[in-house]
Amino acid sequence: MLSGQAAPFTTKLIAVVLSATALALGREFFIPIALALCFQALLTPLVRGLGRLRIPAPAGAAIVVLGALAVLVVGGWALSGPASEWVNQAPSNIAIARRKLREIGRPLDRLTAAAEGTPAVNPPAAPPPVQTGAGPAVPSLFAQLLGRATTVVTGLLEVIVLVYLMLAAGNMLFRKMVKLLPAPDDLRTATDILNRTESIVANYLTVTALINVGQGIAVGLAMWAIGMPDPFIWGVVTFVLEFIPYLGGVIIVGLLLIDGFSVFSGLGQVLLGPAIYLVISTIQNNVVSPYAYGNRLKLNPLAVMIFVLFWWFIWGIPGVFLAIPIAATLKVLGDQLPNLKPLGELLGE
C-alpha cells in the first residue's frame, strides 16, 4: 500500500512517463502541429496588420504564407549551388581531418609506448580508393541527404498547410474552446494565457532571428578574414544552427574544426576558426542576448538545458528547436494557473 503522499506523486510520475511515451510514438503527428503553432504565433501580427487594411483573414493568411514561402524558395535556390558543393566536399574533408588527427596523436602514442616499455607501431597507411568506370562505389553525402528529401518535403507541406489554416481561422478555435469554461475568471485566464504565449513565442523567434543574423554576419566576416573558404556559407550555417540551443554551437565548432584541418596545415590556424566563433558566441550570449530579450524571456538556464536534452530525446532536431518556445509556454501556464505554479517556479530564474 502506498502512503497518502506517495500515491499522488506516483500517479503524476506515471502520467509524465505515459505522456512522454505518447509524444515520442506520435512524433509524426505532434511535430508538425507544434511547429505550425510556433510559426502561427510569429506570423499572426502580419495577418492582423493586413486585417487593418480590410483584407480578409483567409486572403491575408495566403499573402503572408506565400510570401514567407517565396523568401525560403529564393534563399534556398541562391544557396543550393555553394551548399551542394560544400556538402559534397564534406567526406574528403573528414578524411583529411582524420589523417591529420592521427598525425597529431602519433607523438602521444610514442610517449605512451615508451612509458609502457613497448615499441610504438605506426599503423599502415590506408590504401587509396579504387576508381572504376562505373563511378564511385559509395554515394556522395549530398546524394544521401537527397534520399530523405521526400520525408522533409512532406513534413514541410504539412506545416505550411496547418499554418495557413490557423492563420485563416484566426482565434476561432480558441474562442470555441473557451466557451466551454464555466466561469468568467477562467475565460480571462485563458485569454491572458493565449495573448502572453503568442507574444512570448513571437518575440522569441523574432529577436532570435535578428540576433542570429548579426552573429552570422560576424562569423562570416571573421572566417573571410582568416582565409576560411566559403565564408558566406559559414554565416548562413551560423544563422540556422543558432536556432538550436547549445547543440547548434557544438555542431558549428565541429564543422569548423573539420574544415580547418582540410584547409590549414598548422594546428594554431586550425583552432583559430573555432576560437573566433566561441568568442563571438560568448559575447552574444552574455552581452547581446540579455539586453535583447530583457524581461520577456527569463528562464532558468539549467531548466532550459534539461528541456533541450529532453525534447532532443523525444523529437530530435525539431524538438531542440521547439524546446524554448515550449518552456516559455509552460512558464506562462505556471504563472497563471495555481495548479501549475511549481512548474513556473522551476522554469523561472
PDB file of N, CA, C and O in Angstrom, residues 222-276:
ATOM      1  N   ALA A 222      34.539  37.082 -40.017  1.00  0.00           N
ATOM      2  CA  ALA A 222      35.720  36.548 -39.342  1.00  0.00           C
ATOM      3  C   ALA A 222      36.332  35.404 -40.130  1.00  0.00           C
ATOM      4  O   ALA A 222      37.567  35.311 -40.264  1.00  0.00           O
ATOM      5  N   MET A 223      35.513  34.513 -40.678  1.00  0.00           N
ATOM      6  CA  MET A 223      36.046  33.406 -41.472  1.00  0.00           C
ATOM      7  C   MET A 223      36.703  33.911 -42.748  1.00  0.00           C
ATOM      8  O   MET A 223      37.727  33.367 -43.202  1.00  0.00           O
ATOM      9  N   TRP A 224      36.151  34.956 -43.340  1.00  0.00           N
ATOM     10  CA  TRP A 224      36.774  35.568 -44.521  1.00  0.00           C
ATOM     11  C   TRP A 224      38.133  36.170 -44.157  1.00  0.00           C
ATOM     12  O   TRP A 224      39.100  36.055 -44.914  1.00  0.00           O
ATOM     13  N   ALA A 225      38.206  36.793 -42.988  1.00  0.00           N
ATOM     14  CA  ALA A 225      39.450  37.450 -42.586  1.00  0.00           C
ATOM     15  C   ALA A 225      40.579  36.452 -42.348  1.00  0.00           C
ATOM     16  O   ALA A 225      41.749  36.760 -42.614  1.00  0.00           O
ATOM     17  N   ILE A 226      40.257  35.246 -41.871  1.00  0.00           N
ATOM     18  CA  ILE A 226      41.322  34.269 -41.587  1.00  0.00           C
ATOM     19  C   ILE A 226      41.576  33.337 -42.771  1.00  0.00           C
ATOM     20  O   ILE A 226      42.402  32.426 -42.665  1.00  0.00           O
ATOM     21  N   GLY A 227      40.865  33.532 -43.871  1.00  0.00           N
ATOM     22  CA  GLY A 227      41.113  32.738 -45.066  1.00  0.00           C
ATOM     23  C   GLY A 227      40.343  31.437 -45.156  1.00  0.00           C
ATOM     24  O   GLY A 227      40.689  30.565 -45.956  1.00  0.00           O
ATOM     25  N   MET A 228      39.292  31.281 -44.360  1.00  0.00           N
ATOM     26  CA  MET A 228      38.465  30.086 -44.453  1.00  0.00           C
ATOM     27  C   MET A 228      37.618  30.141 -45.724  1.00  0.00           C
ATOM     28  O   MET A 228      37.012  31.173 -46.019  1.00  0.00           O
ATOM     29  N   PRO A 229      37.564  29.063 -46.525  1.00  0.00           N
ATOM     30  CA  PRO A 229      36.766  29.102 -47.746  1.00  0.00           C
ATOM     31  C   PRO A 229      35.271  29.189 -47.445  1.00  0.00           C
ATOM     32  O   PRO A 229      34.810  28.775 -46.381  1.00  0.00           O
ATOM     33  N   ASP A 230      34.521  29.754 -48.392  1.00  0.00           N
ATOM     34  CA  ASP A 230      33.066  29.877 -48.306  1.00  0.00           C
ATOM     35  C   ASP A 230      32.613  30.587 -47.031  1.00  0.00           C
ATOM     36  O   ASP A 230      31.807  30.063 -46.246  1.00  0.00           O
ATOM     37  N   PRO A 231      33.082  31.801 -46.790  1.00  0.00           N
ATOM     38  CA  PRO A 231      32.658  32.499 -45.559  1.00  0.00           C
ATOM     39  C   PRO A 231      31.166  32.789 -45.532  1.00  0.00           C
ATOM     40  O   PRO A 231      30.550  32.810 -44.457  1.00  0.00           O
ATOM     41  N   PHE A 232      30.559  32.995 -46.718  1.00  0.00           N
ATOM     42  CA  PHE A 232      29.110  33.251 -46.750  1.00  0.00           C
ATOM     43  C   PHE A 232      28.343  32.041 -46.244  1.00  0.00           C
ATOM     44  O   PHE A 232      27.355  32.183 -45.502  1.00  0.00           O
ATOM     45  N   ILE A 233      28.797  30.839 -46.619  1.00  0.00           N
ATOM     46  CA  ILE A 233      28.146  29.616 -46.142  1.00  0.00           C
ATOM     47  C   ILE A 233      28.261  29.509 -44.621  1.00  0.00           C
ATOM     48  O   ILE A 233      27.309  29.101 -43.937  1.00  0.00           O
ATOM     49  N   TRP A 234      29.400  29.899 -44.085  1.00  0.00           N
ATOM     50  CA  TRP A 234      29.562  29.832 -42.624  1.00  0.00           C
ATOM     51  C   TRP A 234      28.613  30.796 -41.924  1.00  0.00           C
ATOM     52  O   TRP A 234      28.092  30.498 -40.846  1.00  0.00           O
ATOM     53  N   GLY A 235      28.379  31.949 -42.545  1.00  0.00           N
ATOM     54  CA  GLY A 235      27.404  32.862 -41.969  1.00  0.00           C
ATOM     55  C   GLY A 235      26.001  32.287 -41.972  1.00  0.00           C
ATOM     56  O   GLY A 235      25.261  32.400 -40.982  1.00  0.00           O
ATOM     57  N   VAL A 236      25.627  31.628 -43.072  1.00  0.00           N
ATOM     58  CA  VAL A 236      24.295  31.020 -43.166  1.00  0.00           C
ATOM     59  C   VAL A 236      24.169  29.851 -42.188  1.00  0.00           C
ATOM     60  O   VAL A 236      23.136  29.691 -41.516  1.00  0.00           O
ATOM     61  N   VAL A 237      25.215  29.017 -42.108  1.00  0.00           N
ATOM     62  CA  VAL A 237      25.197  27.886 -41.171  1.00  0.00           C
ATOM     63  C   VAL A 237      25.037  28.388 -39.737  1.00  0.00           C
ATOM     64  O   VAL A 237      24.276  27.823 -38.937  1.00  0.00           O
ATOM     65  N   THR A 238      25.732  29.465 -39.399  1.00  0.00           N
ATOM     66  CA  THR A 238      25.603  30.035 -38.055  1.00  0.00           C
ATOM     67  C   THR A 238      24.188  30.527 -37.803  1.00  0.00           C
ATOM     68  O   THR A 238      23.611  30.281 -36.731  1.00  0.00           O
ATOM     69  N   PHE A 239      23.611  31.223 -38.782  1.00  0.00           N
ATOM     70  CA  PHE A 239      22.239  31.732 -38.625  1.00  0.00           C
ATOM     71  C   PHE A 239      21.259  30.600 -38.371  1.00  0.00           C
ATOM     72  O   PHE A 239      20.398  30.691 -37.483  1.00  0.00           O
ATOM     73  N   VAL A 240      21.378  29.511 -39.115  1.00  0.00           N
ATOM     74  CA  VAL A 240      20.423  28.404 -38.999  1.00  0.00           C
ATOM     75  C   VAL A 240      20.638  27.626 -37.713  1.00  0.00           C
ATOM     76  O   VAL A 240      19.704  27.387 -36.935  1.00  0.00           O
ATOM     77  N   LEU A 241      21.882  27.225 -37.443  1.00  0.00           N
ATOM     78  CA  LEU A 241      22.143  26.340 -36.306  1.00  0.00           C
ATOM     79  C   LEU A 241      22.022  27.045 -34.962  1.00  0.00           C
ATOM     80  O   LEU A 241      21.816  26.385 -33.942  1.00  0.00           O
ATOM     81  N   GLU A 242      22.132  28.369 -34.929  1.00  0.00           N
ATOM     82  CA  GLU A 242      21.982  29.073 -33.660  1.00  0.00           C
ATOM     83  C   GLU A 242      20.532  29.052 -33.165  1.00  0.00           C
ATOM     84  O   GLU A 242      20.278  29.423 -32.015  1.00  0.00           O
ATOM     85  N   PHE A 243      19.589  28.618 -34.008  1.00  0.00           N
ATOM     86  CA  PHE A 243      18.222  28.418 -33.538  1.00  0.00           C
ATOM     87  C   PHE A 243      18.133  27.176 -32.641  1.00  0.00           C
ATOM     88  O   PHE A 243      17.115  26.985 -31.971  1.00  0.00           O
ATOM     89  N   ILE A 244      19.165  26.334 -32.676  1.00  0.00           N
ATOM     90  CA  ILE A 244      19.184  25.119 -31.864  1.00  0.00           C
ATOM     91  C   ILE A 244      20.028  25.410 -30.632  1.00  0.00           C
ATOM     92  O   ILE A 244      21.258  25.498 -30.724  1.00  0.00           O
ATOM     93  N   PRO A 245      19.431  25.598 -29.463  1.00  0.00           N
ATOM     94  CA  PRO A 245      20.209  25.978 -28.282  1.00  0.00           C
ATOM     95  C   PRO A 245      21.274  24.941 -27.940  1.00  0.00           C
ATOM     96  O   PRO A 245      21.040  23.734 -28.008  1.00  0.00           O
ATOM     97  N   TYR A 246      22.438  25.425 -27.602  1.00  0.00           N
ATOM     98  CA  TYR A 246      23.574  24.623 -27.130  1.00  0.00           C
ATOM     99  C   TYR A 246      24.109  23.683 -28.212  1.00  0.00           C
ATOM    100  O   TYR A 246      25.276  23.752 -28.584  1.00  0.00           O
ATOM    101  N   LEU A 247      23.277  22.785 -28.712  1.00  0.00           N
ATOM    102  CA  LEU A 247      23.738  21.781 -29.673  1.00  0.00           C
ATOM    103  C   LEU A 247      24.168  22.412 -30.988  1.00  0.00           C
ATOM    104  O   LEU A 247      25.086  21.913 -31.648  1.00  0.00           O
ATOM    105  N   GLY A 248      23.510  23.494 -31.392  1.00  0.00           N
ATOM    106  CA  GLY A 248      23.900  24.161 -32.630  1.00  0.00           C
ATOM    107  C   GLY A 248      25.326  24.679 -32.574  1.00  0.00           C
ATOM    108  O   GLY A 248      26.089  24.530 -33.533  1.00  0.00           O
ATOM    109  N   GLY A 249      25.712  25.266 -31.438  1.00  0.00           N
ATOM    110  CA  GLY A 249      27.084  25.741 -31.293  1.00  0.00           C
ATOM    111  C   GLY A 249      28.092  24.617 -31.324  1.00  0.00           C
ATOM    112  O   GLY A 249      29.180  24.762 -31.903  1.00  0.00           O
ATOM    113  N   VAL A 250      27.760  23.491 -30.712  1.00  0.00           N
ATOM    114  CA  VAL A 250      28.669  22.338 -30.736  1.00  0.00           C
ATOM    115  C   VAL A 250      28.870  21.855 -32.170  1.00  0.00           C
ATOM    116  O   VAL A 250      30.005  21.538 -32.593  1.00  0.00           O
ATOM    117  N   ILE A 251      27.799  21.801 -32.950  1.00  0.00           N
ATOM    118  CA  ILE A 251      27.906  21.362 -34.344  1.00  0.00           C
ATOM    119  C   ILE A 251      28.774  22.328 -35.148  1.00  0.00           C
ATOM    120  O   ILE A 251      29.616  21.911 -35.957  1.00  0.00           O
ATOM    121  N   ILE A 252      28.593  23.637 -34.936  1.00  0.00           N
ATOM    122  CA  ILE A 252      29.376  24.627 -35.679  1.00  0.00           C
ATOM    123  C   ILE A 252      30.861  24.484 -35.365  1.00  0.00           C
ATOM    124  O   ILE A 252      31.710  24.529 -36.266  1.00  0.00           O
ATOM    125  N   VAL A 253      31.204  24.308 -34.087  1.00  0.00           N
ATOM    126  CA  VAL A 253      32.610  24.135 -33.707  1.00  0.00           C
ATOM    127  C   VAL A 253      33.189  22.887 -34.377  1.00  0.00           C
ATOM    128  O   VAL A 253      34.312  22.909 -34.902  1.00  0.00           O
ATOM    129  N   GLY A 254      32.429  21.784 -34.384  1.00  0.00           N
ATOM    130  CA  GLY A 254      32.908  20.566 -35.033  1.00  0.00           C
ATOM    131  C   GLY A 254      33.128  20.758 -36.526  1.00  0.00           C
ATOM    132  O   GLY A 254      34.142  20.307 -37.083  1.00  0.00           O
ATOM    133  N   LEU A 255      32.183  21.439 -37.202  1.00  0.00           N
ATOM    134  CA  LEU A 255      32.335  21.688 -38.638  1.00  0.00           C
ATOM    135  C   LEU A 255      33.525  22.594 -38.928  1.00  0.00           C
ATOM    136  O   LEU A 255      34.253  22.378 -39.910  1.00  0.00           O
ATOM    137  N   LEU A 256      33.731  23.602 -38.081  1.00  0.00           N
ATOM    138  CA  LEU A 256      34.887  24.486 -38.276  1.00  0.00           C
ATOM    139  C   LEU A 256      36.203  23.729 -38.102  1.00  0.00           C
ATOM    140  O   LEU A 256      37.169  23.971 -38.837  1.00  0.00           O
ATOM    141  N   LEU A 257      36.252  22.815 -37.142  1.00  0.00           N
ATOM    142  CA  LEU A 257      37.466  22.013 -36.965  1.00  0.00           C
ATOM    143  C   LEU A 257      37.728  21.142 -38.187  1.00  0.00           C
ATOM    144  O   LEU A 257      38.867  21.055 -38.668  1.00  0.00           O
ATOM    145  N   ILE A 258      36.681  20.486 -38.694  1.00  0.00           N
ATOM    146  CA  ILE A 258      36.855  19.614 -39.867  1.00  0.00           C
ATOM    147  C   ILE A 258      37.327  20.418 -41.065  1.00  0.00           C
ATOM    148  O   ILE A 258      38.278  20.036 -41.768  1.00  0.00           O
ATOM    149  N   ASP A 259      36.688  21.566 -41.320  1.00  0.00           N
ATOM    150  CA  ASP A 259      37.075  22.390 -42.467  1.00  0.00           C
ATOM    151  C   ASP A 259      38.461  22.986 -42.254  1.00  0.00           C
ATOM    152  O   ASP A 259      39.238  23.115 -43.205  1.00  0.00           O
ATOM    153  N   GLY A 260      38.780  23.345 -41.000  1.00  0.00           N
ATOM    154  CA  GLY A 260      40.103  23.901 -40.735  1.00  0.00           C
ATOM    155  C   GLY A 260      41.212  22.908 -41.003  1.00  0.00           C
ATOM    156  O   GLY A 260      42.267  23.266 -41.554  1.00  0.00           O
ATOM    157  N   PHE A 261      41.010  21.646 -40.642  1.00  0.00           N
ATOM    158  CA  PHE A 261      42.025  20.623 -40.912  1.00  0.00           C
ATOM    159  C   PHE A 261      42.241  20.437 -42.406  1.00  0.00           C
ATOM    160  O   PHE A 261      43.355  20.101 -42.840  1.00  0.00           O
ATOM    161  N   SER A 262      41.184  20.615 -43.201  1.00  0.00           N
ATOM    162  CA  SER A 262      41.316  20.409 -44.645  1.00  0.00           C
ATOM    163  C   SER A 262      41.943  21.601 -45.352  1.00  0.00           C
ATOM    164  O   SER A 262      42.378  21.482 -46.499  1.00  0.00           O
ATOM    165  N   VAL A 263      41.987  22.763 -44.686  1.00  0.00           N
ATOM    166  CA  VAL A 263      42.483  23.985 -45.335  1.00  0.00           C
ATOM    167  C   VAL A 263      43.864  24.372 -44.827  1.00  0.00           C
ATOM    168  O   VAL A 263      44.756  24.701 -45.621  1.00  0.00           O
ATOM    169  N   PHE A 264      44.072  24.316 -43.515  1.00  0.00           N
ATOM    170  CA  PHE A 264      45.302  24.820 -42.919  1.00  0.00           C
ATOM    171  C   PHE A 264      46.221  23.668 -42.519  1.00  0.00           C
ATOM    172  O   PHE A 264      45.768  22.552 -42.255  1.00  0.00           O
ATOM    173  N   SER A 265      47.502  23.973 -42.439  1.00  0.00           N
ATOM    174  CA  SER A 265      48.478  22.952 -42.062  1.00  0.00           C
ATOM    175  C   SER A 265      48.832  23.016 -40.586  1.00  0.00           C
ATOM    176  O   SER A 265      49.072  21.991 -39.958  1.00  0.00           O
ATOM    177  N   GLY A 266      48.901  24.236 -40.025  1.00  0.00           N
ATOM    178  CA  GLY A 266      49.278  24.383 -38.624  1.00  0.00           C
ATOM    179  C   GLY A 266      48.097  24.196 -37.689  1.00  0.00           C
ATOM    180  O   GLY A 266      46.960  24.580 -38.001  1.00  0.00           O
ATOM    181  N   LEU A 267      48.375  23.628 -36.512  1.00  0.00           N
ATOM    182  CA  LEU A 267      47.303  23.399 -35.544  1.00  0.00           C
ATOM    183  C   LEU A 267      46.727  24.718 -35.039  1.00  0.00           C
ATOM    184  O   LEU A 267      45.514  24.820 -34.790  1.00  0.00           O
ATOM    185  N   GLY A 268      47.577  25.740 -34.891  1.00  0.00           N
ATOM    186  CA  GLY A 268      47.086  27.038 -34.444  1.00  0.00           C
ATOM    187  C   GLY A 268      46.074  27.631 -35.409  1.00  0.00           C
ATOM    188  O   GLY A 268      45.054  28.199 -34.991  1.00  0.00           O
ATOM    189  N   GLN A 269      46.356  27.520 -36.714  1.00  0.00           N
ATOM    190  CA  GLN A 269      45.412  28.028 -37.708  1.00  0.00           C
ATOM    191  C   GLN A 269      44.113  27.229 -37.698  1.00  0.00           C
ATOM    192  O   GLN A 269      43.034  27.784 -37.898  1.00  0.00           O
ATOM    193  N   VAL A 270      44.232  25.912 -37.469  1.00  0.00           N
ATOM    194  CA  VAL A 270      43.029  25.075 -37.425  1.00  0.00           C
ATOM    195  C   VAL A 270      42.123  25.505 -36.275  1.00  0.00           C
ATOM    196  O   VAL A 270      40.895  25.583 -36.419  1.00  0.00           O
ATOM    197  N   LEU A 271      42.718  25.786 -35.123  1.00  0.00           N
ATOM    198  CA  LEU A 271      41.934  26.137 -33.936  1.00  0.00           C
ATOM    199  C   LEU A 271      41.466  27.588 -33.952  1.00  0.00           C
ATOM    200  O   LEU A 271      40.622  27.961 -33.123  1.00  0.00           O
ATOM    201  N   LEU A 272      41.988  28.399 -34.867  1.00  0.00           N
ATOM    202  CA  LEU A 272      41.639  29.819 -34.878  1.00  0.00           C
ATOM    203  C   LEU A 272      40.162  30.031 -35.200  1.00  0.00           C
ATOM    204  O   LEU A 272      39.492  30.850 -34.555  1.00  0.00           O
ATOM    205  N   GLY A 273      39.640  29.300 -36.187  1.00  0.00           N
ATOM    206  CA  GLY A 273      38.239  29.458 -36.561  1.00  0.00           C
ATOM    207  C   GLY A 273      37.287  29.131 -35.418  1.00  0.00           C
ATOM    208  O   GLY A 273      36.430  29.947 -35.056  1.00  0.00           O
ATOM    209  N   PRO A 274      37.383  27.933 -34.806  1.00  0.00           N
ATOM    210  CA  PRO A 274      36.521  27.641 -33.658  1.00  0.00           C
ATOM    211  C   PRO A 274      36.693  28.629 -32.506  1.00  0.00           C
ATOM    212  O   PRO A 274      35.718  28.979 -31.837  1.00  0.00           O
ATOM    213  N   ALA A 275      37.948  29.077 -32.268  1.00  0.00           N
ATOM    214  CA  ALA A 275      38.172  30.025 -31.175  1.00  0.00           C
ATOM    215  C   ALA A 275      37.453  31.349 -31.440  1.00  0.00           C
ATOM    216  O   ALA A 275      36.832  31.924 -30.532  1.00  0.00           O
ATOM    217  N   ILE A 276      37.527  31.831 -32.669  1.00  0.00           N
ATOM    218  CA  ILE A 276      36.842  33.083 -33.008  1.00  0.00           C
ATOM    219  C   ILE A 276      35.334  32.917 -32.858  1.00  0.00           C
ATOM    220  O   ILE A 276      34.643  33.797 -32.319  1.00  0.00           O
TER     221      ILE A 276
END
